[in-house]
mmCIF file with all atom_site columns, C-alpha atoms in Angstrom:
data_model
loop_
_atom_site.group_PDB
_atom_site.id
_atom_site.type_symbol
_atom_site.label_atom_id
_atom_site.label_alt_id
_atom_site.label_comp_id
_atom_site.label_asym_id
_atom_site.label_entity_id
_atom_site.label_seq_id
_atom_site.pdbx_PDB_ins_code
_atom_site.Cartn_x
_atom_site.Cartn_y
_atom_site.Cartn_z
_atom_site.occupancy
_atom_site.B_iso_or_equiv
_atom_site.pdbx_formal_charge
_atom_site.auth_seq_id
_atom_site.auth_comp_id
_atom_site.auth_asym_id
_atom_site.auth_atom_id
_atom_site.pdbx_PDB_model_num
ATOM 1   C CA . MET A 1 1   ? 92.254 -28.059 54.367  1.00 52.00 ? 275 MET A CA 1
ATOM 2   C CA . ALA A 1 2   ? 93.613 -30.067 51.378  1.00 53.00 ? 276 ALA A CA 1
ATOM 3   C CA . ASN A 1 3   ? 91.299 -31.145 48.610  1.00 54.00 ? 277 ASN A CA 1
ATOM 4   C CA . LYS A 1 4   ? 90.917 -34.927 48.758  1.00 51.00 ? 278 LYS A CA 1
ATOM 5   C CA . PRO A 1 5   ? 90.408 -36.727 45.430  1.00 49.00 ? 279 PRO A CA 1
ATOM 6   C CA . THR A 1 6   ? 86.953 -38.057 45.140  1.00 47.00 ? 280 THR A CA 1
ATOM 7   C CA . PRO A 1 7   ? 86.999 -41.785 44.779  1.00 47.00 ? 281 PRO A CA 1
ATOM 8   C CA . THR A 1 8   ? 85.730 -42.704 41.316  1.00 45.00 ? 282 THR A CA 1
ATOM 9   C CA . ARG A 1 9   ? 85.117 -45.907 39.625  1.00 44.00 ? 283 ARG A CA 1
ATOM 10  C CA . SER A 1 10  ? 87.235 -46.091 36.500  1.00 40.00 ? 284 SER A CA 1
ATOM 11  C CA . PRO A 1 11  ? 85.478 -47.222 33.390  1.00 40.00 ? 285 PRO A CA 1
ATOM 12  C CA . ALA A 1 12  ? 87.973 -50.107 33.046  1.00 41.00 ? 286 ALA A CA 1
ATOM 13  C CA . LYS A 1 13  ? 86.907 -51.485 36.421  1.00 40.00 ? 287 LYS A CA 1
ATOM 14  C CA . ALA A 1 14  ? 83.234 -50.744 35.765  1.00 41.00 ? 288 ALA A CA 1
ATOM 15  C CA . SER A 1 15  ? 83.365 -52.747 32.578  1.00 39.00 ? 289 SER A CA 1
ATOM 16  C CA . SER A 1 16  ? 85.370 -55.771 33.541  1.00 39.00 ? 290 SER A CA 1
ATOM 17  C CA . SER A 1 17  ? 82.284 -58.022 33.366  1.00 41.00 ? 291 SER A CA 1
ATOM 18  C CA . SER A 1 18  ? 81.281 -56.461 30.133  1.00 41.00 ? 292 SER A CA 1
ATOM 19  C CA . ARG A 1 19  ? 84.667 -57.198 28.672  1.00 40.00 ? 293 ARG A CA 1
ATOM 20  C CA . ARG A 1 20  ? 84.292 -60.788 29.631  1.00 43.00 ? 294 ARG A CA 1
ATOM 21  C CA . SER A 1 21  ? 80.919 -61.061 28.024  1.00 46.00 ? 295 SER A CA 1
ATOM 22  C CA . GLY A 1 22  ? 81.957 -59.098 24.914  1.00 47.00 ? 296 GLY A CA 1
ATOM 23  C CA . LYS A 1 23  ? 79.283 -56.449 25.441  1.00 46.00 ? 297 LYS A CA 1
ATOM 24  C CA . PRO A 1 24  ? 80.004 -52.820 25.847  1.00 42.00 ? 298 PRO A CA 1
ATOM 25  C CA . PRO A 1 25  ? 79.099 -51.368 29.238  1.00 39.00 ? 299 PRO A CA 1
ATOM 26  C CA . ALA A 1 26  ? 75.565 -49.893 29.494  1.00 41.00 ? 300 ALA A CA 1
ATOM 27  C CA . GLY A 1 27  ? 75.073 -46.202 29.345  1.00 39.00 ? 301 GLY A CA 1
ATOM 28  C CA . LEU A 1 28  ? 78.037 -45.192 27.147  1.00 35.00 ? 302 LEU A CA 1
ATOM 29  C CA . GLY A 1 29  ? 76.097 -45.099 23.845  1.00 41.00 ? 303 GLY A CA 1
ATOM 30  C CA . ASP A 1 30  ? 77.287 -46.193 20.423  1.00 42.00 ? 304 ASP A CA 1
ATOM 31  C CA . ASN A 1 31  ? 81.019 -45.642 21.193  1.00 39.00 ? 305 ASN A CA 1
ATOM 32  C CA . ALA A 1 32  ? 80.996 -47.750 24.385  1.00 38.00 ? 306 ALA A CA 1
ATOM 33  C CA . ALA A 1 33  ? 83.636 -50.112 23.243  1.00 38.00 ? 307 ALA A CA 1
ATOM 34  C CA . ALA A 1 34  ? 85.999 -47.396 22.124  1.00 36.00 ? 308 ALA A CA 1
ATOM 35  C CA . VAL A 1 35  ? 85.380 -45.336 25.247  1.00 35.00 ? 309 VAL A CA 1
ATOM 36  C CA . ALA A 1 36  ? 85.439 -47.988 27.984  1.00 37.00 ? 310 ALA A CA 1
ATOM 37  C CA . GLY A 1 37  ? 88.735 -48.206 29.785  1.00 36.00 ? 311 GLY A CA 1
ATOM 38  C CA . LEU A 1 38  ? 90.673 -45.786 27.782  1.00 34.00 ? 312 LEU A CA 1
ATOM 39  C CA . THR A 1 39  ? 90.988 -42.846 30.192  1.00 32.00 ? 313 THR A CA 1
ATOM 40  C CA . ARG A 1 40  ? 90.588 -42.295 33.883  1.00 34.00 ? 314 ARG A CA 1
ATOM 41  C CA . PRO A 1 41  ? 89.387 -39.108 35.557  1.00 36.00 ? 315 PRO A CA 1
ATOM 42  C CA . THR A 1 42  ? 92.045 -36.691 36.659  1.00 39.00 ? 316 THR A CA 1
ATOM 43  C CA . THR A 1 43  ? 92.490 -35.890 40.392  1.00 41.00 ? 317 THR A CA 1
ATOM 44  C CA . ALA A 1 44  ? 94.459 -33.299 42.340  1.00 43.00 ? 318 ALA A CA 1
ATOM 45  C CA . ALA A 1 45  ? 97.577 -34.600 44.035  1.00 44.00 ? 319 ALA A CA 1
ATOM 46  C CA . LYS A 1 46  ? 96.933 -35.736 47.622  1.00 45.00 ? 320 LYS A CA 1
ATOM 47  C CA . GLY A 1 47  ? 97.751 -33.125 50.208  1.00 47.00 ? 321 GLY A CA 1
ATOM 48  C CA . ALA A 1 48  ? 98.126 -30.423 47.657  1.00 47.00 ? 322 ALA A CA 1
ATOM 49  C CA . GLY A 1 49  ? 96.243 -27.078 47.729  1.00 48.00 ? 323 GLY A CA 1
ATOM 50  C CA . PRO A 1 50  ? 93.410 -26.113 45.422  1.00 47.00 ? 324 PRO A CA 1
ATOM 51  C CA . LYS A 1 51  ? 95.945 -24.794 42.760  1.00 49.00 ? 325 LYS A CA 1
ATOM 52  C CA . ALA A 1 52  ? 97.631 -28.226 42.521  1.00 46.00 ? 326 ALA A CA 1
ATOM 53  C CA . ALA A 1 53  ? 98.384 -29.511 39.085  1.00 46.00 ? 327 ALA A CA 1
ATOM 54  C CA . LYS A 1 54  ? 95.997 -32.187 37.859  1.00 47.00 ? 328 LYS A CA 1
ATOM 55  C CA . VAL A 1 55  ? 97.658 -35.457 37.216  1.00 45.00 ? 329 VAL A CA 1
ATOM 56  C CA . LYS A 1 56  ? 96.334 -37.888 34.604  1.00 45.00 ? 330 LYS A CA 1
ATOM 57  C CA . ALA A 1 57  ? 96.388 -41.480 35.597  1.00 43.00 ? 331 ALA A CA 1
ATOM 58  C CA . PRO A 1 58  ? 98.104 -43.834 33.095  1.00 43.00 ? 332 PRO A CA 1
ATOM 59  C CA . VAL A 1 59  ? 95.964 -45.279 30.394  1.00 43.00 ? 333 VAL A CA 1
ATOM 60  C CA . GLN A 1 60  ? 95.606 -49.064 30.552  1.00 43.00 ? 334 GLN A CA 1
ATOM 61  C CA . SER A 1 61  ? 96.933 -50.720 27.456  1.00 40.00 ? 335 SER A CA 1
ATOM 62  C CA . ARG A 1 62  ? 94.295 -52.603 25.507  1.00 42.00 ? 336 ARG A CA 1
ATOM 63  C CA . ALA A 1 63  ? 94.344 -54.387 22.204  1.00 42.00 ? 337 ALA A CA 1
ATOM 64  C CA . ALA A 1 64  ? 93.071 -52.295 19.409  1.00 39.00 ? 338 ALA A CA 1
ATOM 65  C CA . PRO A 1 65  ? 89.545 -53.337 18.181  1.00 38.00 ? 339 PRO A CA 1
ATOM 66  C CA . ALA A 1 66  ? 89.451 -55.285 14.952  1.00 41.00 ? 340 ALA A CA 1
ATOM 67  C CA . PRO A 1 67  ? 88.707 -52.912 12.083  1.00 37.00 ? 341 PRO A CA 1
ATOM 68  C CA . ALA A 1 68  ? 85.214 -53.029 10.763  1.00 40.00 ? 342 ALA A CA 1
ATOM 69  C CA . LYS A 1 69  ? 84.761 -54.936 7.577   1.00 44.00 ? 343 LYS A CA 1
ATOM 70  C CA . ALA A 1 70  ? 84.598 -52.610 4.573   1.00 40.00 ? 344 ALA A CA 1
ATOM 71  C CA . SER A 1 71  ? 81.346 -52.920 2.730   1.00 41.00 ? 345 SER A CA 1
ATOM 72  C CA . ARG A 1 72  ? 80.570 -51.720 -0.829  1.00 41.00 ? 346 ARG A CA 1
ATOM 73  C CA . THR A 1 73  ? 77.365 -50.115 0.282   1.00 39.00 ? 347 THR A CA 1
ATOM 74  C CA . MET A 1 74  ? 78.330 -48.874 3.796   1.00 47.00 ? 348 MET A CA 1
ATOM 75  C CA . GLN A 1 75  ? 78.870 -45.259 2.849   1.00 61.00 ? 349 GLN A CA 1
ATOM 76  C CA . PRO A 1 76  ? 77.987 -44.428 -0.736  1.00 66.00 ? 350 PRO A CA 1
ATOM 77  C CA . PHE A 1 77  ? 78.391 -40.712 -0.086  1.00 79.00 ? 351 PHE A CA 1
ATOM 78  C CA . SER A 1 78  ? 80.553 -38.586 2.215   1.00 85.00 ? 352 SER A CA 1
ATOM 79  C CA . TYR A 1 79  ? 79.161 -36.122 4.872   1.00 88.00 ? 353 TYR A CA 1
ATOM 80  C CA . ALA A 1 80  ? 80.283 -33.208 2.757   1.00 88.00 ? 354 ALA A CA 1
ATOM 81  C CA . GLU A 1 81  ? 78.406 -34.638 -0.274  1.00 84.00 ? 355 GLU A CA 1
ATOM 82  C CA . ILE A 1 82  ? 75.254 -35.013 1.724   1.00 87.00 ? 356 ILE A CA 1
ATOM 83  C CA . LYS A 1 83  ? 75.525 -31.604 3.243   1.00 88.00 ? 357 LYS A CA 1
ATOM 84  C CA . ASN A 1 84  ? 76.192 -29.798 -0.118  1.00 86.00 ? 358 ASN A CA 1
ATOM 85  C CA . GLY A 1 85  ? 73.674 -31.886 -2.112  1.00 83.00 ? 359 GLY A CA 1
ATOM 86  C CA . VAL A 1 86  ? 74.185 -35.256 -3.621  1.00 86.00 ? 360 VAL A CA 1
ATOM 87  C CA . SER A 1 87  ? 73.586 -34.948 -7.380  1.00 86.00 ? 361 SER A CA 1
ATOM 88  C CA . GLY A 1 88  ? 71.262 -37.237 -9.254  1.00 86.00 ? 362 GLY A CA 1
ATOM 89  C CA . ASP A 1 89  ? 74.214 -38.269 -11.381 1.00 85.00 ? 363 ASP A CA 1
ATOM 90  C CA . ARG A 1 90  ? 76.070 -39.540 -8.300  1.00 86.00 ? 364 ARG A CA 1
ATOM 91  C CA . LEU A 1 91  ? 72.881 -41.384 -7.198  1.00 87.00 ? 365 LEU A CA 1
ATOM 92  C CA . ALA A 1 92  ? 72.676 -43.028 -10.621 1.00 87.00 ? 366 ALA A CA 1
ATOM 93  C CA . GLU A 1 93  ? 76.384 -43.956 -10.358 1.00 86.00 ? 367 GLU A CA 1
ATOM 94  C CA . ALA A 1 94  ? 75.644 -45.667 -7.032  1.00 83.00 ? 368 ALA A CA 1
ATOM 95  C CA . PHE A 1 95  ? 72.819 -47.604 -8.598  1.00 87.00 ? 369 PHE A CA 1
ATOM 96  C CA . ARG A 1 96  ? 74.993 -48.750 -11.506 1.00 88.00 ? 370 ARG A CA 1
ATOM 97  C CA . ALA A 1 97  ? 77.830 -49.766 -9.079  1.00 78.00 ? 371 ALA A CA 1
ATOM 98  C CA . GLY A 1 98  ? 75.405 -51.843 -7.079  1.00 74.00 ? 372 GLY A CA 1
ATOM 99  C CA . ARG A 1 99  ? 75.908 -49.733 -3.819  1.00 75.00 ? 373 ARG A CA 1
ATOM 100 C CA . LEU A 1 100 ? 72.209 -48.786 -3.700  1.00 82.00 ? 374 LEU A CA 1
ATOM 101 C CA . ARG A 1 101 ? 68.945 -50.391 -4.818  1.00 87.00 ? 375 ARG A CA 1
ATOM 102 C CA . ARG A 1 102 ? 66.370 -48.192 -6.549  1.00 92.00 ? 376 ARG A CA 1
ATOM 103 C CA . SER A 1 103 ? 63.519 -49.995 -4.746  1.00 91.00 ? 377 SER A CA 1
ATOM 104 C CA . ASP A 1 104 ? 65.075 -49.045 -1.286  1.00 90.00 ? 378 ASP A CA 1
ATOM 105 C CA . VAL A 1 105 ? 65.544 -45.315 -2.470  1.00 94.00 ? 379 VAL A CA 1
ATOM 106 C CA . GLU A 1 106 ? 61.933 -45.210 -3.662  1.00 95.00 ? 380 GLU A CA 1
ATOM 107 C CA . MET A 1 107 ? 60.809 -45.902 -0.123  1.00 93.00 ? 381 MET A CA 1
ATOM 108 C CA . VAL A 1 108 ? 62.084 -42.516 0.983   1.00 95.00 ? 382 VAL A CA 1
ATOM 109 C CA . ILE A 1 109 ? 61.982 -40.529 -2.276  1.00 95.00 ? 383 ILE A CA 1
ATOM 110 C CA . PRO A 1 110 ? 58.655 -40.755 -4.362  1.00 95.00 ? 384 PRO A CA 1
ATOM 111 C CA . ALA A 1 111 ? 59.338 -42.529 -7.671  1.00 96.00 ? 385 ALA A CA 1
ATOM 112 C CA . ARG A 1 112 ? 58.420 -39.459 -9.770  1.00 96.00 ? 386 ARG A CA 1
ATOM 113 C CA . THR A 1 113 ? 60.716 -37.140 -7.697  1.00 94.00 ? 387 THR A CA 1
ATOM 114 C CA . LEU A 1 114 ? 63.521 -39.786 -8.036  1.00 94.00 ? 388 LEU A CA 1
ATOM 115 C CA . ALA A 1 115 ? 63.023 -40.017 -11.695 1.00 94.00 ? 389 ALA A CA 1
ATOM 116 C CA . ARG A 1 116 ? 63.248 -36.272 -12.029 1.00 93.00 ? 390 ARG A CA 1
ATOM 117 C CA . ARG A 1 117 ? 66.438 -36.032 -9.924  1.00 91.00 ? 391 ARG A CA 1
ATOM 118 C CA . LEU A 1 118 ? 67.983 -38.733 -12.012 1.00 91.00 ? 392 LEU A CA 1
ATOM 119 C CA . ASN A 1 119 ? 66.936 -37.447 -15.472 1.00 91.00 ? 393 ASN A CA 1
ATOM 120 C CA . GLU A 1 120 ? 67.685 -33.804 -14.761 1.00 91.00 ? 394 GLU A CA 1
ATOM 121 C CA . GLY A 1 121 ? 70.763 -34.445 -12.511 1.00 85.00 ? 395 GLY A CA 1
ATOM 122 C CA . GLN A 1 122 ? 69.131 -32.474 -9.622  1.00 90.00 ? 396 GLN A CA 1
ATOM 123 C CA . ASP A 1 123 ? 70.691 -32.517 -6.230  1.00 93.00 ? 397 ASP A CA 1
ATOM 124 C CA . LEU A 1 124 ? 68.929 -34.543 -3.455  1.00 92.00 ? 398 LEU A CA 1
ATOM 125 C CA . ARG A 1 125 ? 67.756 -32.494 -0.565  1.00 92.00 ? 399 ARG A CA 1
ATOM 126 C CA . LEU A 1 126 ? 69.574 -33.118 2.679   1.00 92.00 ? 400 LEU A CA 1
ATOM 127 C CA . ALA A 1 127 ? 66.769 -35.240 4.284   1.00 92.00 ? 401 ALA A CA 1
ATOM 128 C CA . GLU A 1 128 ? 66.556 -37.330 1.094   1.00 93.00 ? 402 GLU A CA 1
ATOM 129 C CA . ALA A 1 129 ? 70.350 -38.001 0.928   1.00 92.00 ? 403 ALA A CA 1
ATOM 130 C CA . ASP A 1 130 ? 70.423 -38.830 4.655   1.00 92.00 ? 404 ASP A CA 1
ATOM 131 C CA . ALA A 1 131 ? 67.605 -41.296 4.312   1.00 93.00 ? 405 ALA A CA 1
ATOM 132 C CA . VAL A 1 132 ? 69.309 -42.868 1.298   1.00 92.00 ? 406 VAL A CA 1
ATOM 133 C CA . VAL A 1 133 ? 72.569 -43.324 3.256   1.00 90.00 ? 407 VAL A CA 1
ATOM 134 C CA . ARG A 1 134 ? 70.692 -44.787 6.222   1.00 93.00 ? 408 ARG A CA 1
ATOM 135 C CA . LEU A 1 135 ? 68.962 -47.393 4.041   1.00 91.00 ? 409 LEU A CA 1
ATOM 136 C CA . ALA A 1 136 ? 72.245 -48.324 2.401   1.00 89.00 ? 410 ALA A CA 1
ATOM 137 C CA . ARG A 1 137 ? 73.948 -48.662 5.758   1.00 92.00 ? 411 ARG A CA 1
ATOM 138 C CA . VAL A 1 138 ? 71.251 -50.959 7.141   1.00 93.00 ? 412 VAL A CA 1
ATOM 139 C CA . ARG A 1 139 ? 71.280 -53.111 3.959   1.00 90.00 ? 413 ARG A CA 1
ATOM 140 C CA . ALA A 1 140 ? 75.149 -53.263 4.216   1.00 90.00 ? 414 ALA A CA 1
ATOM 141 C CA . HIS A 1 141 ? 74.976 -54.311 7.885   1.00 94.00 ? 415 HIS A CA 1
ATOM 142 C CA . ALA A 1 142 ? 72.489 -57.154 6.972   1.00 94.00 ? 416 ALA A CA 1
ATOM 143 C CA . GLU A 1 143 ? 74.660 -58.277 4.104   1.00 91.00 ? 417 GLU A CA 1
ATOM 144 C CA . GLU A 1 144 ? 77.654 -58.445 6.428   1.00 94.00 ? 418 GLU A CA 1
ATOM 145 C CA . ALA A 1 145 ? 75.756 -60.157 9.177   1.00 95.00 ? 419 ALA A CA 1
ATOM 146 C CA . PHE A 1 146 ? 74.325 -62.878 6.843   1.00 95.00 ? 420 PHE A CA 1
ATOM 147 C CA . GLY A 1 147 ? 77.309 -63.059 4.569   1.00 94.00 ? 421 GLY A CA 1
ATOM 148 C CA . ASP A 1 148 ? 75.001 -63.210 1.565   1.00 92.00 ? 422 ASP A CA 1
ATOM 149 C CA . ALA A 1 149 ? 73.052 -60.452 -0.294  1.00 89.00 ? 423 ALA A CA 1
ATOM 150 C CA . ASP A 1 150 ? 70.070 -62.704 -0.984  1.00 91.00 ? 424 ASP A CA 1
ATOM 151 C CA . LEU A 1 151 ? 69.679 -63.881 2.577   1.00 95.00 ? 425 LEU A CA 1
ATOM 152 C CA . ALA A 1 152 ? 70.036 -60.287 3.761   1.00 93.00 ? 426 ALA A CA 1
ATOM 153 C CA . ASP A 1 153 ? 67.280 -59.225 1.297   1.00 91.00 ? 427 ASP A CA 1
ATOM 154 C CA . THR A 1 154 ? 65.000 -62.015 2.547   1.00 95.00 ? 428 THR A CA 1
ATOM 155 C CA . TRP A 1 155 ? 65.528 -61.016 6.142   1.00 96.00 ? 429 TRP A CA 1
ATOM 156 C CA . LEU A 1 156 ? 65.083 -57.284 5.408   1.00 95.00 ? 430 LEU A CA 1
ATOM 157 C CA . THR A 1 157 ? 61.777 -57.784 3.560   1.00 94.00 ? 431 THR A CA 1
ATOM 158 C CA . ALA A 1 158 ? 60.052 -60.277 5.930   1.00 96.00 ? 432 ALA A CA 1
ATOM 159 C CA . GLY A 1 159 ? 58.183 -59.461 9.029   1.00 96.00 ? 433 GLY A CA 1
ATOM 160 C CA . ASN A 1 160 ? 60.444 -59.918 12.086  1.00 96.00 ? 434 ASN A CA 1
ATOM 161 C CA . PRO A 1 161 ? 59.162 -60.944 15.567  1.00 95.00 ? 435 PRO A CA 1
ATOM 162 C CA . GLU A 1 162 ? 62.147 -59.185 17.267  1.00 93.00 ? 436 GLU A CA 1
ATOM 163 C CA . LEU A 1 163 ? 60.786 -55.940 15.636  1.00 96.00 ? 437 LEU A CA 1
ATOM 164 C CA . GLY A 1 164 ? 57.114 -56.462 16.565  1.00 96.00 ? 438 GLY A CA 1
ATOM 165 C CA . GLY A 1 165 ? 56.353 -58.105 13.184  1.00 96.00 ? 439 GLY A CA 1
ATOM 166 C CA . GLU A 1 166 ? 57.578 -55.088 11.133  1.00 97.00 ? 440 GLU A CA 1
ATOM 167 C CA . ARG A 1 167 ? 59.749 -55.507 8.086   1.00 96.00 ? 441 ARG A CA 1
ATOM 168 C CA . PRO A 1 168 ? 63.260 -54.230 8.925   1.00 97.00 ? 442 PRO A CA 1
ATOM 169 C CA . ILE A 1 169 ? 63.624 -52.391 5.589   1.00 95.00 ? 443 ILE A CA 1
ATOM 170 C CA . ASP A 1 170 ? 60.429 -50.448 6.376   1.00 95.00 ? 444 ASP A CA 1
ATOM 171 C CA . MET A 1 171 ? 61.686 -49.533 9.859   1.00 96.00 ? 445 MET A CA 1
ATOM 172 C CA . ALA A 1 172 ? 64.965 -48.268 8.312   1.00 96.00 ? 446 ALA A CA 1
ATOM 173 C CA . ARG A 1 173 ? 62.964 -45.397 6.747   1.00 95.00 ? 447 ARG A CA 1
ATOM 174 C CA . THR A 1 174 ? 63.423 -43.603 10.093  1.00 95.00 ? 448 THR A CA 1
ATOM 175 C CA . ASP A 1 175 ? 66.472 -43.116 12.253  1.00 95.00 ? 449 ASP A CA 1
ATOM 176 C CA . ILE A 1 176 ? 65.043 -44.762 15.374  1.00 97.00 ? 450 ILE A CA 1
ATOM 177 C CA . GLY A 1 177 ? 63.749 -47.691 13.287  1.00 97.00 ? 451 GLY A CA 1
ATOM 178 C CA . ALA A 1 178 ? 67.126 -48.102 11.683  1.00 97.00 ? 452 ALA A CA 1
ATOM 179 C CA . ARG A 1 179 ? 68.851 -48.192 15.136  1.00 97.00 ? 453 ARG A CA 1
ATOM 180 C CA . GLU A 1 180 ? 66.435 -50.917 16.262  1.00 97.00 ? 454 GLU A CA 1
ATOM 181 C CA . VAL A 1 181 ? 67.087 -52.982 13.175  1.00 97.00 ? 455 VAL A CA 1
ATOM 182 C CA . GLU A 1 182 ? 70.833 -52.547 13.623  1.00 97.00 ? 456 GLU A CA 1
ATOM 183 C CA . ALA A 1 183 ? 70.548 -53.632 17.266  1.00 96.00 ? 457 ALA A CA 1
ATOM 184 C CA . VAL A 1 184 ? 68.894 -56.839 16.245  1.00 96.00 ? 458 VAL A CA 1
ATOM 185 C CA . LEU A 1 185 ? 71.609 -57.460 13.634  1.00 96.00 ? 459 LEU A CA 1
ATOM 186 C CA . THR A 1 186 ? 74.298 -56.817 16.152  1.00 95.00 ? 460 THR A CA 1
ATOM 187 C CA . ARG A 1 187 ? 72.725 -59.268 18.597  1.00 94.00 ? 461 ARG A CA 1
ATOM 188 C CA . PHE A 1 188 ? 72.576 -61.860 15.768  1.00 93.00 ? 462 PHE A CA 1
ATOM 189 C CA . GLU A 1 189 ? 76.131 -61.280 14.900  1.00 92.00 ? 463 GLU A CA 1
ATOM 190 C CA . HIS A 1 190 ? 77.238 -61.895 18.492  1.00 92.00 ? 464 HIS A CA 1
ATOM 191 C CA . GLY A 1 191 ? 74.994 -64.990 18.923  1.00 88.00 ? 465 GLY A CA 1
ATOM 192 C CA . VAL A 1 192 ? 72.514 -63.312 21.286  1.00 82.00 ? 466 VAL A CA 1
ATOM 193 C CA . PHE A 1 193 ? 69.011 -64.458 20.538  1.00 72.00 ? 467 PHE A CA 1
ATOM 194 C CA . GLY A 1 194 ? 65.755 -63.512 22.202  1.00 62.00 ? 468 GLY A CA 1
#
């Protein structure tokens, strides 16, 4: 008996209502917009035996997504730098260039430890560097959303009802908190309130 292809719902059809609304389909994670509709599952040719070659359905053409705005604070360090140890000198350079704020960094690295890292040019530990980049990313996202560094700072440092009254910058000290803050910023950017 020949293997019949199992009917599947293609991501493109499943997300047609999401494309109209501008929201990525649920359940695809952070890369939903990039993943949705780009490929279809492969199936065996109809009537062919179990050893039939798999045929890939054509990819629907879609307009490429607009490139993300570049931000001066979005990624102050590369993954390789974080993995191998960001030096205190590089951190001081990021402060001078305005890509990071010392007050933000002191939320995740104690002031005395930070001073020692800067004065002696010591490398940040992996967790410290990761936290610094996360704070910089959240601040950059807020600056892009509001179009103004001062407005972004005001929003980041005030209690927010969408976040249970927490200050967004405080929540950004943890990965899950940063994700919640970025979700609120993304909804704001797309005009979704409440």
